[in-house]
CSV table of C-alpha atoms in Angstrom, one decimal:
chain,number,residue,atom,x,y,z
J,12,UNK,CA,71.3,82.8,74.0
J,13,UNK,CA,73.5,80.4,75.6
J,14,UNK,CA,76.7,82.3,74.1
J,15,UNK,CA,79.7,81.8,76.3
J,16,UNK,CA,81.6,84.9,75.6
J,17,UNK,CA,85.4,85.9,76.9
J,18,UNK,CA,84.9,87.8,80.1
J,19,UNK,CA,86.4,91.1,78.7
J,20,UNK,CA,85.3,94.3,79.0
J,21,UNK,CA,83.1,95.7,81.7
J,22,UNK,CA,79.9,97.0,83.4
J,23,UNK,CA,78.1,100.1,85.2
J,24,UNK,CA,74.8,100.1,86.7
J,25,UNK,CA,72.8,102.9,85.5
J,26,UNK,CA,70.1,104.0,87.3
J,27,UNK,CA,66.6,105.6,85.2
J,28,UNK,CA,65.9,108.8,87.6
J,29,UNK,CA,62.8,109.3,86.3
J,30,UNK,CA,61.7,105.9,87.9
J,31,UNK,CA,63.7,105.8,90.8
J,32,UNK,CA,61.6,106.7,93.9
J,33,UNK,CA,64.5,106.2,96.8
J,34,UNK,CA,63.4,103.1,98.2
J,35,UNK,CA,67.3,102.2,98.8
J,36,UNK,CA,67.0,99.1,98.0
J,37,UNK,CA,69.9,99.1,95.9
J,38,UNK,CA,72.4,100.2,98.0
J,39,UNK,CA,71.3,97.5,100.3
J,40,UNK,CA,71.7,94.8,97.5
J,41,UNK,CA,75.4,96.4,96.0
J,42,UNK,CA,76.9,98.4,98.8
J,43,UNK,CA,80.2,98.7,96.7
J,44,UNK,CA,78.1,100.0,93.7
J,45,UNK,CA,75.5,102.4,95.2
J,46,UNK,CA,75.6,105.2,97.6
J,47,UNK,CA,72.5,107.1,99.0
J,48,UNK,CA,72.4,110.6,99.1
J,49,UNK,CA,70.6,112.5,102.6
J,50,UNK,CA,67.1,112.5,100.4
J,51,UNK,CA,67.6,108.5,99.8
J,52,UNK,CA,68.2,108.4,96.2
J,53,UNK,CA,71.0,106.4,95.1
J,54,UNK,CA,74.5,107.5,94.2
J,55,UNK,CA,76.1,104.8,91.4
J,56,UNK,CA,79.8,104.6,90.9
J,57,UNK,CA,80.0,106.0,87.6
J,58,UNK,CA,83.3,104.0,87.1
J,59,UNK,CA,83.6,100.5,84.8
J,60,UNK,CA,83.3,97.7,86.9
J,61,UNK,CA,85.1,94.5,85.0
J,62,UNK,CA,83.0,91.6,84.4
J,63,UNK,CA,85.5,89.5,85.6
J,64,UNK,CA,84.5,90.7,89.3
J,65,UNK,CA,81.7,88.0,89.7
J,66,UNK,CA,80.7,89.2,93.6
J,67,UNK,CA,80.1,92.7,92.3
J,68,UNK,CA,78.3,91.6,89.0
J,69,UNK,CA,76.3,89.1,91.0
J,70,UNK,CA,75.4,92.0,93.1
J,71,UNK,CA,74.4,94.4,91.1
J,72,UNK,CA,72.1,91.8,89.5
J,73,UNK,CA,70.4,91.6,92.8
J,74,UNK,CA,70.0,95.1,93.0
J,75,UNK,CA,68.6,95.3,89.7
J,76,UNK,CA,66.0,92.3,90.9
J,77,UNK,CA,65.3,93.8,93.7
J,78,UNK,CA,64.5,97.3,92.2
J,79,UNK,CA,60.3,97.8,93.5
J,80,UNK,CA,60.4,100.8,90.4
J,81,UNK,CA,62.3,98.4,87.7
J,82,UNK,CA,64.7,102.0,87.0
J,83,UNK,CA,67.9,100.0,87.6
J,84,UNK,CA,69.9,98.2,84.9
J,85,UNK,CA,73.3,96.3,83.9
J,86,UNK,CA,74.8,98.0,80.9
J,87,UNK,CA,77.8,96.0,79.6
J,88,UNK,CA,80.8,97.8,78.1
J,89,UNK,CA,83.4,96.1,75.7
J,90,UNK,CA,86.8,97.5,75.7
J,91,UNK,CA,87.2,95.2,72.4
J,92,UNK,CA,85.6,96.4,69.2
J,93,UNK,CA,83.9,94.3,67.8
J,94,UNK,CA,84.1,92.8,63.9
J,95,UNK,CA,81.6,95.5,63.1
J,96,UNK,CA,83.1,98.2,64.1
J,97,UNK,CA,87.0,99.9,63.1
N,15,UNK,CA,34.4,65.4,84.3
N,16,UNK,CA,34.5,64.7,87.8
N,17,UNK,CA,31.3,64.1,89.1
N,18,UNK,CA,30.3,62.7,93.0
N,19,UNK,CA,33.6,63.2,93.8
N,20,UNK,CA,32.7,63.6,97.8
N,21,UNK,CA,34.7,63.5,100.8
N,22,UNK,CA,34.6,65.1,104.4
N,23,UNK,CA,37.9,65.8,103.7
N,24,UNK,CA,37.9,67.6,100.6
N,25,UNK,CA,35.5,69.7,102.6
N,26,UNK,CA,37.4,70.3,105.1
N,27,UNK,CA,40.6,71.2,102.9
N,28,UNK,CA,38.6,73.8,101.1
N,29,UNK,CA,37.9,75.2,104.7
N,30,UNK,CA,41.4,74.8,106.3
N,31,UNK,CA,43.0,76.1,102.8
N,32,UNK,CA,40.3,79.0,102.9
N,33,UNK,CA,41.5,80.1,106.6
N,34,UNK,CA,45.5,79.7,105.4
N,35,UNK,CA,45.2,81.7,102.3
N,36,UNK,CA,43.3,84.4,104.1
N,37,UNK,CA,45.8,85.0,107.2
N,38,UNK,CA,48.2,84.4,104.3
N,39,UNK,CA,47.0,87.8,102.4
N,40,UNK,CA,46.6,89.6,105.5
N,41,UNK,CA,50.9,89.4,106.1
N,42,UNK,CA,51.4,89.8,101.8
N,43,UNK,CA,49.1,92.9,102.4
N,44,UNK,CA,50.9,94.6,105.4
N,45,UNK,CA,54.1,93.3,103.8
N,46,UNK,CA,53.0,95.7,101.1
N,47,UNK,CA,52.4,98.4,103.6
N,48,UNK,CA,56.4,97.7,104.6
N,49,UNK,CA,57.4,98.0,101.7
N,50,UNK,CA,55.9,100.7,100.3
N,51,UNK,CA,56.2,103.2,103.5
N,52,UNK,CA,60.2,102.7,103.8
N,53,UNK,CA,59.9,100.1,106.6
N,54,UNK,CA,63.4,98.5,107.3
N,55,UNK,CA,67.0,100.0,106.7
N,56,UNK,CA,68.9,99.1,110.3
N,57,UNK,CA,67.2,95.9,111.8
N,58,UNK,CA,66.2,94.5,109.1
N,59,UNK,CA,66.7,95.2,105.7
N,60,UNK,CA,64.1,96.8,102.8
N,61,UNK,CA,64.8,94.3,100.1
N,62,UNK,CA,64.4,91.7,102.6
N,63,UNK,CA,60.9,92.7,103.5
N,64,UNK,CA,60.4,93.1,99.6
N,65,UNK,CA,61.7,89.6,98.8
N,66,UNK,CA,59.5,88.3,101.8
N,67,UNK,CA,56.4,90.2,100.0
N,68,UNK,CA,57.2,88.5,96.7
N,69,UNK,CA,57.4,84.9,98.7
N,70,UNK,CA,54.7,85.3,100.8
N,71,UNK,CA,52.3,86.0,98.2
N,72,UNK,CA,53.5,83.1,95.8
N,73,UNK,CA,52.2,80.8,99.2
N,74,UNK,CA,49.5,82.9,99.5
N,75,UNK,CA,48.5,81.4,95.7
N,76,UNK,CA,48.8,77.9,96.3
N,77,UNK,CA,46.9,78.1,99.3
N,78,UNK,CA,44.0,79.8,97.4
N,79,UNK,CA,44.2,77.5,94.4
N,80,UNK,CA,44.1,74.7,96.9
N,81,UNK,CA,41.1,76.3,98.6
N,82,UNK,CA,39.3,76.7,94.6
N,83,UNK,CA,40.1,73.2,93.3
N,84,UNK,CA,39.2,71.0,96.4
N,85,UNK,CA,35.8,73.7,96.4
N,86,UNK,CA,35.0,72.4,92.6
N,87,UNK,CA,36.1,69.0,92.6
N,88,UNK,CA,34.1,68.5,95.7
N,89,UNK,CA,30.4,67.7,95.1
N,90,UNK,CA,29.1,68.4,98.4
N,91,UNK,CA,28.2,71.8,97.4
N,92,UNK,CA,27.2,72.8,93.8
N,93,UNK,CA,30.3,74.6,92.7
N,94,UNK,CA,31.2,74.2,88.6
N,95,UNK,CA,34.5,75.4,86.9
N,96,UNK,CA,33.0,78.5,85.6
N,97,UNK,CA,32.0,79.8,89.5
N,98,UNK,CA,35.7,80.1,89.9
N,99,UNK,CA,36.2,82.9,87.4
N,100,UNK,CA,32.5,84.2,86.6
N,101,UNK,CA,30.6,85.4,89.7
N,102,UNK,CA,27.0,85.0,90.0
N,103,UNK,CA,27.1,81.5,88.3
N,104,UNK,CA,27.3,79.0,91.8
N,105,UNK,CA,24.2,77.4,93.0
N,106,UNK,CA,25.4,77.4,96.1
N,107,UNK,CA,25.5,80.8,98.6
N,108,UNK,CA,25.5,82.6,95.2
N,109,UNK,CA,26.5,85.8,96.7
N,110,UNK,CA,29.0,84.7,99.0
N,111,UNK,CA,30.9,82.2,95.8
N,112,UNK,CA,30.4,85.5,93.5
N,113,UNK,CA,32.3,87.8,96.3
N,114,UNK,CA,34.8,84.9,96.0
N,115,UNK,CA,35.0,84.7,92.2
N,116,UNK,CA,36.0,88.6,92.3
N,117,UNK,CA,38.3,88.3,94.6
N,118,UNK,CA,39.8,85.6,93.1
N,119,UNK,CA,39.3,87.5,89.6
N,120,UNK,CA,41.4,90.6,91.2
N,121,UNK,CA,43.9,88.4,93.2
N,122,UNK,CA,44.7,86.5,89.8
N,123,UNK,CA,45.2,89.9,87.6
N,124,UNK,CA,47.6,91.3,90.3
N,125,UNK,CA,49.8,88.5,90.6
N,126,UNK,CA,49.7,88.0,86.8
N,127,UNK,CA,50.8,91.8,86.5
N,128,UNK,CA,53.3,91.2,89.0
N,129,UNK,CA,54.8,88.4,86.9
N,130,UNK,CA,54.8,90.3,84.4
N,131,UNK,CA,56.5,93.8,86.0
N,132,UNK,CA,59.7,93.5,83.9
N,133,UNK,CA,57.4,93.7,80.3
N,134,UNK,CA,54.7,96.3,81.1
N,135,UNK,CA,55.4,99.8,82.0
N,136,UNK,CA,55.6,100.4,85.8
N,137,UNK,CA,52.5,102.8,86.0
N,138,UNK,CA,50.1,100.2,84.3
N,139,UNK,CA,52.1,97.6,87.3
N,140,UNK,CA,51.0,100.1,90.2
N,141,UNK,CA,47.6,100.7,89.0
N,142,UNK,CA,46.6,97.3,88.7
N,143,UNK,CA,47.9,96.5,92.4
N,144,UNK,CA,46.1,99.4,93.8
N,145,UNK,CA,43.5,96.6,93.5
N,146,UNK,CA,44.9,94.2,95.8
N,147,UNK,CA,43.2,96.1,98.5
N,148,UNK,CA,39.9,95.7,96.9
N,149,UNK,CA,40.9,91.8,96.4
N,150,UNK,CA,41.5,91.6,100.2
N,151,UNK,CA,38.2,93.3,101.2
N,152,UNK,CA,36.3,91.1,98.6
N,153,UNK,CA,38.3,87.9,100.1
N,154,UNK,CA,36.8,89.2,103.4
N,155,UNK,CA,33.6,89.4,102.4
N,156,UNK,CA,33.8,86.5,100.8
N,157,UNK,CA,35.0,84.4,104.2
N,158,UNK,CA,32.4,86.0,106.4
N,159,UNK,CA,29.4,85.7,104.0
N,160,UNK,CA,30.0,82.1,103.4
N,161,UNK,CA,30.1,81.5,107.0
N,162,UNK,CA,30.5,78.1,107.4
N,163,UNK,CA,33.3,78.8,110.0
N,164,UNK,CA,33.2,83.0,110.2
N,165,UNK,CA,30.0,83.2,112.1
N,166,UNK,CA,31.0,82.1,115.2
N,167,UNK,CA,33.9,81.6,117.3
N,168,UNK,CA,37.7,81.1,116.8
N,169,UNK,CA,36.6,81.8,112.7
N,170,UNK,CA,35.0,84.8,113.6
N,171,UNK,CA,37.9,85.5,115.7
N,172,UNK,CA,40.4,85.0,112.6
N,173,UNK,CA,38.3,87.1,110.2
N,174,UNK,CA,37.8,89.7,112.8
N,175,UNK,CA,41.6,90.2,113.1
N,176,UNK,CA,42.5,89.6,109.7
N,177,UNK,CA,40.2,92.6,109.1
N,178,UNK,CA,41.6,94.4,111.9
N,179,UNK,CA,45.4,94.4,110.9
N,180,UNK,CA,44.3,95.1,107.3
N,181,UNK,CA,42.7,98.1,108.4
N,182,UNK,CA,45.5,99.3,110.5
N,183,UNK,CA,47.8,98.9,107.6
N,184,UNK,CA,45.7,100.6,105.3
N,185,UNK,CA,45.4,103.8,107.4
N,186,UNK,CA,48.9,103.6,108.0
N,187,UNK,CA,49.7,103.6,104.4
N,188,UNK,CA,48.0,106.8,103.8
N,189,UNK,CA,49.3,108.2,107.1
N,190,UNK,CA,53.4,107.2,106.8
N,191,UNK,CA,53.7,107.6,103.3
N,192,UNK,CA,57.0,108.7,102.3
N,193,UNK,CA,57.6,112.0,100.7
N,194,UNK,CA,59.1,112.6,97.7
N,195,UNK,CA,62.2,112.9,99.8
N,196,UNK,CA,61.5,109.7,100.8
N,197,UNK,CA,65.4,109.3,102.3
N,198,UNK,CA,64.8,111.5,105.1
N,199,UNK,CA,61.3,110.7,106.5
N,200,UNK,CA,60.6,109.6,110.1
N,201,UNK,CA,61.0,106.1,108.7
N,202,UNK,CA,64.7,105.9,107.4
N,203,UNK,CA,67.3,105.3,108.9
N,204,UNK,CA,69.5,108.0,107.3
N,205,UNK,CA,67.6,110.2,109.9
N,206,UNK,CA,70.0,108.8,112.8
N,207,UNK,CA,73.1,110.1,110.6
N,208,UNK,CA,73.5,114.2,111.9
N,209,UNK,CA,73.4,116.4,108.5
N,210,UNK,CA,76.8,117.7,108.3
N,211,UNK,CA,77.5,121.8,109.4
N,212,UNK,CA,77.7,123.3,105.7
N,213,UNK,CA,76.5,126.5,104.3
N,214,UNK,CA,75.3,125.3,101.1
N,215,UNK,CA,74.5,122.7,99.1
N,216,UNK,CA,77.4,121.8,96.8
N,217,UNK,CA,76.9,124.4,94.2
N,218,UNK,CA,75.3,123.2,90.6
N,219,UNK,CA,77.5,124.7,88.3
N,220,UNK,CA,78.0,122.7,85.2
N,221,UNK,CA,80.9,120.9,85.6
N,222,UNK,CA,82.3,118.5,82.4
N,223,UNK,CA,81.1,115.5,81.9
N,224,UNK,CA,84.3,114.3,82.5
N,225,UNK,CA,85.3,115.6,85.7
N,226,UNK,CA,84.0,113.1,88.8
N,227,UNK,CA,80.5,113.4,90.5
N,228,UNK,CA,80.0,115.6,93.3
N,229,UNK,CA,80.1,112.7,95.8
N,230,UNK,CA,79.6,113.8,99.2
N,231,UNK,CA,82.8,112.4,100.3
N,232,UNK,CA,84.0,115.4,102.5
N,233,UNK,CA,81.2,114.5,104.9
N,234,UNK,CA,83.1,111.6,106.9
N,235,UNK,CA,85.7,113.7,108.0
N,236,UNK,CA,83.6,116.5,108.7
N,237,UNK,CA,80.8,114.5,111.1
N,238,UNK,CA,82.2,115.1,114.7
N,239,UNK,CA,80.3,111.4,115.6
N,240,UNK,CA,80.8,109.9,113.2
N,241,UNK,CA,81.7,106.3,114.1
N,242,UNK,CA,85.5,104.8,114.4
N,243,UNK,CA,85.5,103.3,110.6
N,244,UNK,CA,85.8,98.9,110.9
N,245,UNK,CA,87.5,98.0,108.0
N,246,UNK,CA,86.0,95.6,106.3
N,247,UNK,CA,87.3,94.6,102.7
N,248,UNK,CA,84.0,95.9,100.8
N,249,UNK,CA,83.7,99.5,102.4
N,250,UNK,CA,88.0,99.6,102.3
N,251,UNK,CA,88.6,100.3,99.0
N,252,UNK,CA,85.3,101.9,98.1
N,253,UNK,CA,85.5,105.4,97.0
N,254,UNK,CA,82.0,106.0,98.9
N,255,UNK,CA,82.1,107.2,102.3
N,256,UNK,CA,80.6,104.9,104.9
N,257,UNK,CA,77.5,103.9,104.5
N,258,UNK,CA,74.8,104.5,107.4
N,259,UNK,CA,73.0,101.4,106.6
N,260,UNK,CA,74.1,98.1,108.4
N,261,UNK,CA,75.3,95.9,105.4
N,262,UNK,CA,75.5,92.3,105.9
N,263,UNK,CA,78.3,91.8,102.8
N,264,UNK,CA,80.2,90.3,101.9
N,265,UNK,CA,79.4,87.0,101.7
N,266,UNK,CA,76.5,85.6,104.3
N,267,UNK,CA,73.7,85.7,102.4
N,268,UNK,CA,75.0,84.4,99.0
């Protein structure tokens, strides 16, 4: 907690199916991150997002929040490996 | 211990606040309808109806914990701290307190679970505020029982309506409720937007994981309607076709 780290890497939202019930809530709160298909059940943009776009991040926070089935999340993606890891 | 604490005031706080906090649960209630049967999409938005749910109701409990505490601490009627939670314990209008203490009982377990949506499982969240109905009909009860304003005029008047918009809502929310194609039901707004002419469904071959989503992109050019597209910054450089919602980004509401 409180860990400032370098804004590297990115983000996609991923959507849980099995929880999502189409309220479209989503692609009211991040436009630019979620589609709706004709049935109402969202379309994400399957591409990495960096998290050096604030607006969209902020956004896709909001969607996340305002999920009414809690199937929506942030996942974070570093393009740097970490210490762990060669 | 607060003992012959008395005012006419206090008195008439636990009235007022009782009146408030119901007409406040009758909108948190048919909010809940909103939200739950697809309300919203052109005029005004879903998640704003959801986020004026979640507000709503947080009013909603500090006008009923207003309504409980000036009820105790006054000593005009015989009201302890356990009445609040345990019903049958008041000396006064035991019924009517004990309806009260259940509703509040119910009210206090759905808000709690509400609090708490991101931790428990979403199924445990729903059941629990299948009882918000119940809460609302014992809150009812509660205000018409005790009676010291619902028996007669303008309070009878409130409760009357309050019961009568609650009761709308709740046949509407067996009547209107979405589908499991819940995008295109009467109450969406993706109904406006003509269905394309195309034989078939895009076809559901495996493709590689690689290769990119079968996003129905082709449909914008294909819609003989569809609307000269405004460029605006977000929807320019989105590889989505335009949206049929009305979206009020960027910027405005941040």
């Amino acid at each position: 907690m409180g860990v400032v780290r370098r804004r590297s890497g990115g983000f996609v939202l991923k959507v849980n199916p099995i929880l999502c019930d189409g309220y479209g809530h989503c692609h009211e709160l991040a436009p630019e991150l979620v589609n709706v298909d004709e049935w109402g059940y969202p379309i994400i943009k399957t591409a990495i997002t960096p998290l050096s776009d604030l607006a969209t991040l902020e956004s896709a926070r909001y969607a996340v929040r305002g999920c009414p089935r809690q199937a929506l999340r942030v996942e974070r993606l570093s393009d740097d490996p970490g210490p762990t890891r060669r | 211990m607060m003992t012959a604490l008395t005012s006419p005031y206090l008195w008439y706080t636990t009235r007022a606040t009782g009146m408030v906090a119901l007409v406040l649960f009758t909108l948190v209630v048919t909010l809940g309808t909103f939200v739950a049967n697809r309300v919203g999409g052109s005029i005004v938005g879903r998640f704003e109806l959801n986020e004026l749910h979640r507000s709503v109701s947080m009013v909603a409990v500090v006008f009923l914990a207003l309504h409980v505490i000036t009820t105790v601490v006054d000593s005009f009627v015989a009201t302890g701290w356990i009445s609040i939670i345990v019903p049958f314990t008041s000396s006064y209008k035991r019924l009517a307190v004990a309806i009260g203490a259940i509703a509040f009982d119910l009210i206090l377990a759905v808000w709690v679970s509400s609090l708490l949506k991101v931790r428990i499982k979403n199924a445990s969240w729903r059941f629990i505020h299948w009882f918000s109905w119940l809460a609302f009909a014992s809150a009812l009860a509660h205000g018409f029982l005790t009676g010291t304003d619902g028996h007669h005029g303008a309070g009878l008047a409130l409760v009357a309506a309050c019961a009568l918009v609650v009761a709308l809502a709740a046949i509407w929310r067996y009547v209107g409720r979405p589908t499991r194609a819940a995008g295109r039901t009467a109450l969406s707004p993706l109904v406006a937007a003509p269905l394309p002419e195309r034989p078939a469904r895009p076809s559901r071959r495996l493709a590689p994981p690689d290769a990119p989503r079968p996003v129905p992109s082709a449909r914008g050019g294909a819609r003989p309607s569809a609307p000269a597209p405004r460029d605006s910054p977000s929807t320019a450089s989105s590889p989505f076709p335009r949206s049929p919602f009305k979206t009020p980004k960027p910027g405005g509401r941040r």
